[in-house]
Amino acid sequence: MAKYLLEYVWLDGYEPVPNLRGKTLVKDFSSFPKLEELPKWGFDGSSTRQAEGHNSDCVLKPVAVYPDSTKRNGVLVMNEVLHADGTPHSTNSRATILDDPGTWFGFEQEYFLWQDGAPLGFPKTGYPSPQGKYYTGVGYENVGDIAREIVDKHLDLCIDAGINHEGINAEVAKGQWEFQIFGKGSKTAADQMWMARYLLNRLCEKYKVEVNYHCKPLGKDLDWNGSGMHSNFSTEYMRETGGKEYFEALMAAFDKYKNEHIAVYGPDNHLRLTGLHETQSIDKFNYGLANRGASVRVPHSFVNSGYKGYLEDRRPNSQGDPYKIASRILQTIATVPKK
C-alpha cells in the first residue's frame, strides 16, 4: 500500500462564472486508484456560495481521475457537487447536460497572462506596439521572458495527466495565448477543459502571474483582440453522412436558437461580439467558408468532403462553461431531422 495525494477539484457557486476549487485527501491504495475506488468527500458549501452556514455540508462526487506529475503519487480528481441527500446541486452544470460519446468537441481556450493589472509584457504606462507580430510570434519583444516557459510547462502537465491537449500558440494580442483540448462526448471534453484550466491556474502561482479569462479584459473600445473559446464539434452523422441539405438545415437551427446559445456562451460577450476583431455581432448569426468573422466558420475540408466533418462555433467566449456550451450545441443539433 502507498499513500496517494488525491486533489479533489470542483466548481463553486460564484456567478456568472464559477471558480475552480481544490483540496487534498491522503488515502492508501495498492496502485494508482481507479475512478470507482475514489470516495465521495464533503466540504463546507457556505464558504463557496453553495450552502447556508446553518446547513453547510455539500458532497464531492468523483467523475474523472488524472495523474498529477507534480507530486509523488499525485492524483487529480474532477468532481460534481451534490447536496447532502445525494441529489445534484443547483450549481452542478455537469449532472444534467446532454451527452453523446459520438459527438466530438474541440475547445480552443484563449486567455491572457496577467500581472500587475495588465497583460504580461505590457509596459508600466501606455501600450506596446499594435497587434501584428504577436500571433504565433517568437522572441523577447513578442512573447517576453516567462510566458513560453509557462505554456510549455502547462502542456507537459496536461499530457502527463492524460488530458487530450492538442496544441498551443501565442495569440493576436500581446500577453494572450491559446491551448486546445479535444474530447469525445461533452462530459469528457468539458472535464478535461476544466482540469486543464485548473492546472494552468495552479502553475501560474509560482510565477506570480494570474490567468485572465475575461473575454475582453482591455475593453471593447481599444484595438486589442478579445478572448474566445471557439468550439469545434462533429457528430457521427456529420462525419459519416452529412450533406449540403443537412448542413443548411443545421445552420438554420443555429440561427433560430441563437439567443439560447448566447445565453450560455459566457458573460459579457456583448463586449467581444461586436463585428470587429474576427467576430460577428452578438445579435446576428451567419456562417462562412473559412470566415473567422462569422458566427460559425465552415472549414474548406468540410465542403471538400461533401459537407461532412466538423464545424467551428466561434461565439463561445473564454469564460464560458464547456459543459453548458457542449450541451446547448447538442440540443440544437437534436432538433434537425436526419435523412
mmCIF file of C-alpha atoms in Angstrom:
data_model
loop_
_atom_site.group_PDB
_atom_site.id
_atom_site.type_symbol
_atom_site.label_atom_id
_atom_site.label_comp_id
_atom_site.label_asym_id
_atom_site.label_seq_id
_atom_site.Cartn_x
_atom_site.Cartn_y
_atom_site.Cartn_z
ATOM 1 C CA MET A 1 0.000 0.000 0.000
ATOM 2 C CA ALA A 2 1.115 3.571 -0.671
ATOM 3 C CA LYS A 3 -0.241 6.963 0.263
ATOM 4 C CA TYR A 4 -1.791 8.817 -2.659
ATOM 5 C CA LEU A 5 -2.495 12.558 -2.688
ATOM 6 C CA LEU A 6 -5.998 12.986 -4.085
ATOM 7 C CA GLU A 7 -6.546 16.596 -5.148
ATOM 8 C CA TYR A 8 -10.325 16.974 -5.426
ATOM 9 C CA VAL A 9 -11.326 19.733 -7.867
ATOM 10 C CA TRP A 10 -14.784 21.245 -8.293
ATOM 11 C CA LEU A 11 -16.710 24.337 -9.435
ATOM 12 C CA ASP A 12 -18.047 26.690 -6.782
ATOM 13 C CA GLY A 13 -21.265 28.712 -6.665
ATOM 14 C CA TYR A 14 -19.994 32.106 -7.814
ATOM 15 C CA GLU A 15 -21.883 33.768 -10.690
ATOM 16 C CA PRO A 16 -21.792 34.429 -13.560
ATOM 17 C CA VAL A 17 -18.528 32.452 -13.687
ATOM 18 C CA PRO A 18 -17.733 29.707 -11.170
ATOM 19 C CA ASN A 19 -14.281 29.468 -9.653
ATOM 20 C CA LEU A 20 -12.270 26.292 -9.530
ATOM 21 C CA ARG A 21 -11.635 24.961 -6.031
ATOM 22 C CA GLY A 22 -9.386 22.190 -4.785
ATOM 23 C CA LYS A 23 -8.429 20.348 -1.621
ATOM 24 C CA THR A 24 -6.353 17.240 -0.992
ATOM 25 C CA LEU A 25 -7.226 13.920 0.637
ATOM 26 C CA VAL A 26 -4.466 11.469 1.603
ATOM 27 C CA LYS A 27 -5.534 7.857 1.196
ATOM 28 C CA ASP A 28 -3.889 4.424 0.900
ATOM 29 C CA PHE A 29 -4.071 2.413 -2.328
ATOM 30 C CA SER A 30 -2.085 -0.517 -3.656
ATOM 31 C CA SER A 31 -1.754 1.209 -7.062
ATOM 32 C CA PHE A 32 -2.987 4.295 -8.902
ATOM 33 C CA PRO A 33 -6.678 4.462 -7.927
ATOM 34 C CA LYS A 34 -9.462 3.830 -10.401
ATOM 35 C CA LEU A 35 -12.439 6.186 -10.515
ATOM 36 C CA GLU A 36 -14.761 3.662 -8.860
ATOM 37 C CA GLU A 37 -12.335 3.344 -5.924
ATOM 38 C CA LEU A 38 -12.438 7.026 -5.049
ATOM 39 C CA PRO A 39 -14.707 8.022 -2.162
ATOM 40 C CA LYS A 40 -17.168 10.860 -2.095
ATOM 41 C CA TRP A 41 -15.948 13.680 0.137
ATOM 42 C CA GLY A 42 -17.636 16.533 1.947
ATOM 43 C CA PHE A 43 -16.822 20.237 2.055
ATOM 44 C CA ASP A 44 -18.117 23.462 3.565
ATOM 45 C CA GLY A 45 -20.505 24.870 0.988
ATOM 46 C CA SER A 46 -21.061 28.040 2.999
ATOM 47 C CA SER A 47 -17.522 29.100 2.044
ATOM 48 C CA THR A 48 -18.075 28.555 -1.683
ATOM 49 C CA ARG A 49 -21.545 30.141 -2.102
ATOM 50 C CA GLN A 50 -23.126 26.699 -2.302
ATOM 51 C CA ALA A 51 -24.842 26.471 1.090
ATOM 52 C CA GLU A 52 -26.008 28.438 4.120
ATOM 53 C CA GLY A 53 -23.898 28.379 7.271
ATOM 54 C CA HIS A 54 -26.600 26.621 9.295
ATOM 55 C CA ASN A 55 -26.687 23.710 6.824
ATOM 56 C CA SER A 56 -23.357 23.873 5.025
ATOM 57 C CA ASP A 57 -22.484 20.282 4.119
ATOM 58 C CA CYS A 58 -22.018 19.583 0.401
ATOM 59 C CA VAL A 59 -20.650 16.456 -1.254
ATOM 60 C CA LEU A 60 -17.990 15.933 -3.912
ATOM 61 C CA LYS A 61 -18.671 13.061 -6.303
ATOM 62 C CA PRO A 62 -15.622 11.983 -8.368
ATOM 63 C CA VAL A 63 -16.325 11.842 -12.106
ATOM 64 C CA ALA A 64 -12.858 11.775 -13.690
ATOM 65 C CA VAL A 65 -9.346 10.989 -12.486
ATOM 66 C CA TYR A 66 -5.927 12.013 -13.819
ATOM 67 C CA PRO A 67 -2.319 11.514 -12.666
ATOM 68 C CA ASP A 68 -0.552 14.595 -11.281
ATOM 69 C CA SER A 69 3.124 14.548 -12.245
ATOM 70 C CA THR A 70 3.981 17.462 -9.947
ATOM 71 C CA LYS A 71 3.627 15.276 -6.852
ATOM 72 C CA ARG A 72 4.727 11.860 -5.670
ATOM 73 C CA ASN A 73 1.646 9.650 -6.031
ATOM 74 C CA GLY A 74 -0.348 12.686 -7.083
ATOM 75 C CA VAL A 75 -3.930 12.287 -8.332
ATOM 76 C CA LEU A 76 -6.242 14.932 -9.780
ATOM 77 C CA VAL A 77 -9.938 14.220 -9.256
ATOM 78 C CA MET A 78 -12.677 16.132 -11.110
ATOM 79 C CA ASN A 79 -15.958 16.239 -9.192
ATOM 80 C CA GLU A 80 -19.610 17.086 -9.394
ATOM 81 C CA VAL A 81 -21.192 18.827 -6.409
ATOM 82 C CA LEU A 82 -24.128 17.143 -4.673
ATOM 83 C CA HIS A 83 -26.433 18.088 -1.832
ATOM 84 C CA ALA A 84 -26.085 16.053 1.346
ATOM 85 C CA ASP A 85 -29.008 13.868 0.195
ATOM 86 C CA GLY A 86 -27.103 12.905 -2.970
ATOM 87 C CA THR A 87 -29.077 14.994 -5.468
ATOM 88 C CA PRO A 88 -27.210 17.288 -7.892
ATOM 89 C CA HIS A 89 -26.531 20.767 -6.534
ATOM 90 C CA SER A 90 -28.067 23.685 -8.420
ATOM 91 C CA THR A 91 -24.537 24.808 -9.339
ATOM 92 C CA ASN A 92 -23.728 21.391 -10.805
ATOM 93 C CA SER A 93 -23.764 22.208 -14.529
ATOM 94 C CA ARG A 94 -22.468 18.748 -15.456
ATOM 95 C CA ALA A 95 -25.131 16.462 -13.973
ATOM 96 C CA THR A 96 -27.992 17.177 -16.370
ATOM 97 C CA ILE A 97 -26.316 18.124 -19.666
ATOM 98 C CA LEU A 98 -26.844 16.229 -22.890
ATOM 99 C CA ASP A 99 -24.027 13.848 -23.678
ATOM 100 C CA ASP A 100 -23.180 11.750 -26.711
ATOM 101 C CA PRO A 101 -19.870 9.878 -26.940
ATOM 102 C CA GLY A 102 -20.233 10.000 -30.718
ATOM 103 C CA THR A 103 -20.049 13.799 -30.704
ATOM 104 C CA TRP A 104 -16.501 15.121 -30.704
ATOM 105 C CA PHE A 105 -15.650 18.528 -29.250
ATOM 106 C CA GLY A 106 -12.534 20.597 -29.654
ATOM 107 C CA PHE A 107 -12.294 23.639 -27.381
ATOM 108 C CA GLU A 108 -9.837 26.441 -28.204
ATOM 109 C CA GLN A 109 -9.178 28.250 -24.924
ATOM 110 C CA GLU A 110 -7.838 31.778 -25.302
ATOM 111 C CA TYR A 111 -6.678 33.735 -22.256
ATOM 112 C CA PHE A 112 -4.330 36.483 -21.116
ATOM 113 C CA LEU A 113 -1.420 36.018 -18.764
ATOM 114 C CA TRP A 114 -1.875 38.942 -16.397
ATOM 115 C CA GLN A 115 0.479 40.668 -13.988
ATOM 116 C CA ASP A 116 0.238 43.927 -12.014
ATOM 117 C CA GLY A 117 -3.080 44.870 -13.583
ATOM 118 C CA ALA A 118 -2.113 44.421 -17.217
ATOM 119 C CA PRO A 119 -1.301 41.710 -19.768
ATOM 120 C CA LEU A 120 2.103 40.150 -19.221
ATOM 121 C CA GLY A 121 4.665 42.151 -21.210
ATOM 122 C CA PHE A 122 2.744 45.425 -21.326
ATOM 123 C CA PRO A 123 4.805 48.481 -20.304
ATOM 124 C CA LYS A 124 4.028 50.129 -16.972
ATOM 125 C CA THR A 125 2.464 53.054 -18.810
ATOM 126 C CA GLY A 126 0.842 53.111 -22.227
ATOM 127 C CA TYR A 127 0.708 50.204 -24.620
ATOM 128 C CA PRO A 128 3.120 48.029 -26.578
ATOM 129 C CA SER A 129 3.338 48.033 -30.359
ATOM 130 C CA PRO A 130 -0.002 47.389 -32.100
ATOM 131 C CA GLN A 131 -1.207 43.880 -32.886
ATOM 132 C CA GLY A 132 0.528 42.211 -35.786
ATOM 133 C CA LYS A 133 3.691 40.398 -34.710
ATOM 134 C CA TYR A 134 2.395 38.672 -31.562
ATOM 135 C CA TYR A 135 0.289 35.910 -33.109
ATOM 136 C CA THR A 136 2.470 32.761 -33.193
ATOM 137 C CA GLY A 137 5.371 35.110 -32.528
ATOM 138 C CA VAL A 138 8.822 34.348 -31.213
ATOM 139 C CA GLY A 139 11.440 36.449 -29.457
ATOM 140 C CA TYR A 140 11.524 38.533 -26.297
ATOM 141 C CA GLU A 141 9.856 41.557 -27.885
ATOM 142 C CA ASN A 142 6.843 39.472 -28.879
ATOM 143 C CA VAL A 143 6.399 36.942 -26.049
ATOM 144 C CA GLY A 144 8.607 38.150 -23.178
ATOM 145 C CA ASP A 145 10.746 36.009 -20.905
ATOM 146 C CA ILE A 146 8.455 33.672 -18.918
ATOM 147 C CA ALA A 147 5.270 33.210 -20.953
ATOM 148 C CA ARG A 148 6.644 30.439 -23.131
ATOM 149 C CA GLU A 149 8.024 28.649 -20.080
ATOM 150 C CA ILE A 150 4.540 28.749 -18.524
ATOM 151 C CA VAL A 151 2.649 27.497 -21.575
ATOM 152 C CA ASP A 152 5.203 24.760 -22.306
ATOM 153 C CA LYS A 153 5.084 23.521 -18.709
ATOM 154 C CA HIS A 154 1.295 23.588 -18.824
ATOM 155 C CA LEU A 155 1.367 21.472 -21.985
ATOM 156 C CA ASP A 156 3.630 18.935 -20.243
ATOM 157 C CA LEU A 157 1.362 18.779 -17.179
ATOM 158 C CA CYS A 158 -1.727 18.158 -19.300
ATOM 159 C CA ILE A 159 -0.052 15.415 -21.331
ATOM 160 C CA ASP A 160 1.261 13.798 -18.134
ATOM 161 C CA ALA A 161 -2.307 13.844 -16.793
ATOM 162 C CA GLY A 162 -3.672 12.099 -19.885
ATOM 163 C CA ILE A 163 -5.607 15.189 -20.928
ATOM 164 C CA ASN A 164 -6.003 15.303 -24.689
ATOM 165 C CA HIS A 165 -4.170 18.601 -25.147
ATOM 166 C CA GLU A 166 -3.736 19.257 -28.863
ATOM 167 C CA GLY A 167 -1.537 22.332 -29.020
ATOM 168 C CA ILE A 168 -0.641 25.881 -28.009
ATOM 169 C CA ASN A 169 0.129 29.184 -29.692
ATOM 170 C CA ALA A 170 0.683 32.820 -28.881
ATOM 171 C CA GLU A 171 -2.407 34.803 -29.841
ATOM 172 C CA VAL A 172 -3.099 38.109 -31.590
ATOM 173 C CA ALA A 173 -2.746 40.416 -28.583
ATOM 174 C CA LYS A 174 0.430 40.699 -26.543
ATOM 175 C CA GLY A 175 0.246 38.517 -23.444
ATOM 176 C CA GLN A 176 -2.553 36.446 -24.995
ATOM 177 C CA TRP A 177 -2.251 32.675 -25.539
ATOM 178 C CA GLU A 178 -4.365 29.705 -26.549
ATOM 179 C CA PHE A 179 -4.468 25.990 -25.849
ATOM 180 C CA GLN A 180 -6.701 23.359 -27.423
ATOM 181 C CA ILE A 181 -8.457 20.395 -25.803
ATOM 182 C CA PHE A 182 -10.205 17.597 -27.717
ATOM 183 C CA GLY A 183 -12.595 15.013 -26.296
ATOM 184 C CA LYS A 184 -15.231 12.513 -27.357
ATOM 185 C CA GLY A 185 -18.517 13.321 -25.624
ATOM 186 C CA SER A 186 -19.475 16.578 -23.956
ATOM 187 C CA LYS A 187 -18.709 15.422 -20.422
ATOM 188 C CA THR A 188 -15.286 14.020 -21.269
ATOM 189 C CA ALA A 189 -14.254 17.071 -23.281
ATOM 190 C CA ALA A 190 -15.528 19.526 -20.680
ATOM 191 C CA ASP A 191 -13.979 17.615 -17.757
ATOM 192 C CA GLN A 192 -10.625 17.850 -19.469
ATOM 193 C CA MET A 193 -11.029 21.539 -20.244
ATOM 194 C CA TRP A 194 -11.870 22.396 -16.638
ATOM 195 C CA MET A 195 -8.935 20.348 -15.376
ATOM 196 C CA ALA A 196 -6.609 21.991 -17.907
ATOM 197 C CA ARG A 197 -7.758 25.389 -16.631
ATOM 198 C CA TYR A 198 -7.110 24.257 -13.071
ATOM 199 C CA LEU A 199 -3.588 23.122 -13.917
ATOM 200 C CA LEU A 200 -2.828 26.435 -15.642
ATOM 201 C CA ASN A 201 -4.140 28.476 -12.710
ATOM 202 C CA ARG A 202 -2.149 26.398 -10.236
ATOM 203 C CA LEU A 203 1.033 26.533 -12.317
ATOM 204 C CA CYS A 204 0.913 30.331 -12.580
ATOM 205 C CA GLU A 205 1.022 30.698 -8.794
ATOM 206 C CA LYS A 206 4.788 30.145 -8.764
ATOM 207 C CA TYR A 207 5.315 32.866 -11.386
ATOM 208 C CA LYS A 208 3.161 35.421 -9.542
ATOM 209 C CA VAL A 209 1.026 35.606 -12.668
ATOM 210 C CA GLU A 210 -2.763 35.403 -12.954
ATOM 211 C CA VAL A 211 -4.750 33.835 -15.785
ATOM 212 C CA ASN A 212 -7.312 36.354 -17.038
ATOM 213 C CA TYR A 213 -10.123 34.517 -18.802
ATOM 214 C CA HIS A 214 -12.348 37.574 -19.304
ATOM 215 C CA CYS A 215 -13.469 37.842 -22.910
ATOM 216 C CA LYS A 216 -12.483 41.497 -23.301
ATOM 217 C CA PRO A 217 -10.166 42.452 -20.423
ATOM 218 C CA LEU A 218 -8.841 45.571 -22.178
ATOM 219 C CA GLY A 219 -12.337 46.820 -23.005
ATOM 220 C CA LYS A 220 -14.205 46.918 -26.279
ATOM 221 C CA ASP A 221 -13.098 50.427 -27.254
ATOM 222 C CA LEU A 222 -9.394 49.624 -27.572
ATOM 223 C CA ASP A 223 -7.954 47.990 -30.677
ATOM 224 C CA TRP A 224 -6.967 44.735 -28.950
ATOM 225 C CA ASN A 225 -8.490 41.338 -29.587
ATOM 226 C CA GLY A 226 -10.733 39.680 -27.028
ATOM 227 C CA SER A 227 -10.594 36.052 -25.928
ATOM 228 C CA GLY A 228 -12.877 33.288 -27.126
ATOM 229 C CA MET A 229 -13.292 29.582 -26.629
ATOM 230 C CA HIS A 230 -14.077 28.569 -30.177
ATOM 231 C CA SER A 231 -15.914 25.263 -30.066
ATOM 232 C CA ASN A 232 -15.378 22.729 -32.823
ATOM 233 C CA PHE A 233 -17.994 19.990 -32.971
ATOM 234 C CA SER A 234 -18.745 16.934 -35.046
ATOM 235 C CA THR A 235 -21.436 14.300 -34.582
ATOM 236 C CA GLU A 236 -21.144 10.831 -36.029
ATOM 237 C CA TYR A 237 -23.860 11.768 -38.539
ATOM 238 C CA MET A 238 -21.948 14.908 -39.581
ATOM 239 C CA ARG A 239 -18.801 12.875 -40.142
ATOM 240 C CA GLU A 240 -20.292 9.897 -41.964
ATOM 241 C CA THR A 241 -23.426 11.196 -43.749
ATOM 242 C CA GLY A 242 -23.671 14.991 -43.685
ATOM 243 C CA GLY A 243 -24.579 16.606 -46.967
ATOM 244 C CA LYS A 244 -25.383 20.164 -48.031
ATOM 245 C CA GLU A 245 -29.107 19.880 -47.299
ATOM 246 C CA TYR A 246 -28.473 18.678 -43.736
ATOM 247 C CA PHE A 247 -25.813 21.357 -43.210
ATOM 248 C CA GLU A 248 -28.161 24.141 -44.300
ATOM 249 C CA ALA A 249 -30.903 22.817 -42.002
ATOM 250 C CA LEU A 250 -28.380 22.702 -39.164
ATOM 251 C CA MET A 251 -27.344 26.298 -39.721
ATOM 252 C CA ALA A 252 -30.999 27.362 -39.842
ATOM 253 C CA ALA A 253 -31.464 25.765 -36.424
ATOM 254 C CA PHE A 254 -28.378 27.536 -35.064
ATOM 255 C CA ASP A 255 -29.858 30.802 -36.327
ATOM 256 C CA LYS A 256 -33.255 30.012 -34.785
ATOM 257 C CA TYR A 257 -31.725 29.323 -31.373
ATOM 258 C CA LYS A 258 -29.016 31.989 -31.494
ATOM 259 C CA ASN A 259 -30.253 33.698 -28.327
ATOM 260 C CA GLU A 260 -30.315 30.424 -26.401
ATOM 261 C CA HIS A 261 -26.712 29.814 -27.449
ATOM 262 C CA ILE A 262 -25.546 33.291 -26.472
ATOM 263 C CA ALA A 263 -27.202 32.850 -23.062
ATOM 264 C CA VAL A 264 -24.729 30.087 -22.150
ATOM 265 C CA TYR A 265 -21.707 31.162 -24.206
ATOM 266 C CA GLY A 266 -20.118 33.225 -21.432
ATOM 267 C CA PRO A 267 -20.765 36.567 -19.713
ATOM 268 C CA ASP A 268 -20.004 39.993 -21.190
ATOM 269 C CA ASN A 269 -19.992 38.591 -24.714
ATOM 270 C CA HIS A 270 -21.521 41.858 -25.946
ATOM 271 C CA LEU A 271 -18.109 43.415 -25.324
ATOM 272 C CA ARG A 272 -16.439 40.852 -27.602
ATOM 273 C CA LEU A 273 -19.035 40.039 -30.270
ATOM 274 C CA THR A 274 -19.074 43.463 -31.899
ATOM 275 C CA GLY A 275 -18.466 42.600 -35.534
ATOM 276 C CA LEU A 276 -14.826 43.605 -35.140
ATOM 277 C CA HIS A 277 -11.677 41.656 -34.251
ATOM 278 C CA GLU A 278 -12.706 38.449 -36.003
ATOM 279 C CA THR A 279 -16.248 38.310 -34.564
ATOM 280 C CA GLN A 280 -19.841 38.594 -35.734
ATOM 281 C CA SER A 281 -22.221 40.934 -33.863
ATOM 282 C CA ILE A 282 -23.910 39.345 -30.868
ATOM 283 C CA ASP A 283 -27.440 39.848 -32.251
ATOM 284 C CA LYS A 284 -26.718 38.263 -35.636
ATOM 285 C CA PHE A 285 -25.967 34.785 -36.900
ATOM 286 C CA ASN A 286 -24.099 33.862 -40.050
ATOM 287 C CA TYR A 287 -21.761 31.210 -41.363
ATOM 288 C CA GLY A 288 -18.987 31.393 -43.897
ATOM 289 C CA LEU A 289 -16.326 29.352 -45.599
ATOM 290 C CA ALA A 290 -13.050 29.866 -43.716
ATOM 291 C CA ASN A 291 -14.558 33.101 -42.336
ATOM 292 C CA ARG A 292 -13.198 33.942 -38.893
ATOM 293 C CA GLY A 293 -15.605 36.850 -38.678
ATOM 294 C CA ALA A 294 -18.627 34.549 -38.902
ATOM 295 C CA SER A 295 -20.675 33.034 -36.099
ATOM 296 C CA VAL A 296 -19.822 29.584 -37.474
ATOM 297 C CA ARG A 297 -16.706 29.008 -39.550
ATOM 298 C CA VAL A 298 -17.039 26.310 -42.197
ATOM 299 C CA PRO A 299 -13.651 24.691 -42.933
ATOM 300 C CA HIS A 300 -12.643 24.058 -46.545
ATOM 301 C CA SER A 301 -12.202 20.400 -45.592
ATOM 302 C CA PHE A 302 -15.890 20.211 -44.626
ATOM 303 C CA VAL A 303 -17.118 21.404 -48.030
ATOM 304 C CA ASN A 304 -14.478 19.474 -49.967
ATOM 305 C CA SER A 305 -15.591 16.271 -48.219
ATOM 306 C CA GLY A 306 -19.202 16.678 -49.360
ATOM 307 C CA TYR A 307 -20.331 18.767 -46.379
ATOM 308 C CA LYS A 308 -19.028 16.211 -43.904
ATOM 309 C CA GLY A 309 -16.708 16.654 -40.939
ATOM 310 C CA TYR A 310 -16.641 19.346 -38.264
ATOM 311 C CA LEU A 311 -17.794 22.952 -37.828
ATOM 312 C CA GLU A 312 -16.473 25.716 -35.598
ATOM 313 C CA ASP A 313 -18.806 27.839 -33.470
ATOM 314 C CA ARG A 314 -16.780 30.990 -32.810
ATOM 315 C CA ARG A 315 -19.241 32.663 -30.441
ATOM 316 C CA PRO A 316 -18.416 30.964 -27.103
ATOM 317 C CA ASN A 317 -16.109 33.136 -25.054
ATOM 318 C CA SER A 318 -13.142 32.398 -22.882
ATOM 319 C CA GLN A 319 -15.134 32.330 -19.624
ATOM 320 C CA GLY A 320 -17.819 30.014 -20.998
ATOM 321 C CA ASP A 321 -18.688 26.802 -19.181
ATOM 322 C CA PRO A 322 -17.814 23.971 -21.581
ATOM 323 C CA TYR A 323 -20.483 21.728 -20.004
ATOM 324 C CA LYS A 324 -23.211 24.219 -20.915
ATOM 325 C CA ILE A 325 -21.736 25.085 -24.304
ATOM 326 C CA ALA A 326 -21.472 21.482 -25.465
ATOM 327 C CA SER A 327 -24.937 20.669 -24.163
ATOM 328 C CA ARG A 328 -26.525 23.636 -25.981
ATOM 329 C CA ILE A 329 -24.853 22.620 -29.248
ATOM 330 C CA LEU A 330 -26.225 19.088 -28.821
ATOM 331 C CA GLN A 331 -29.692 20.439 -28.011
ATOM 332 C CA THR A 332 -29.792 22.423 -31.246
ATOM 333 C CA ILE A 333 -28.430 19.548 -33.327
ATOM 334 C CA ALA A 334 -31.143 17.300 -31.885
ATOM 335 C CA THR A 335 -33.847 19.492 -33.469
ATOM 336 C CA VAL A 336 -32.586 18.824 -37.009
ATOM 337 C CA PRO A 337 -34.071 15.729 -38.727
ATOM 338 C CA LYS A 338 -31.736 13.223 -40.288
ATOM 339 C CA LYS A 339 -32.424 11.552 -43.610
#
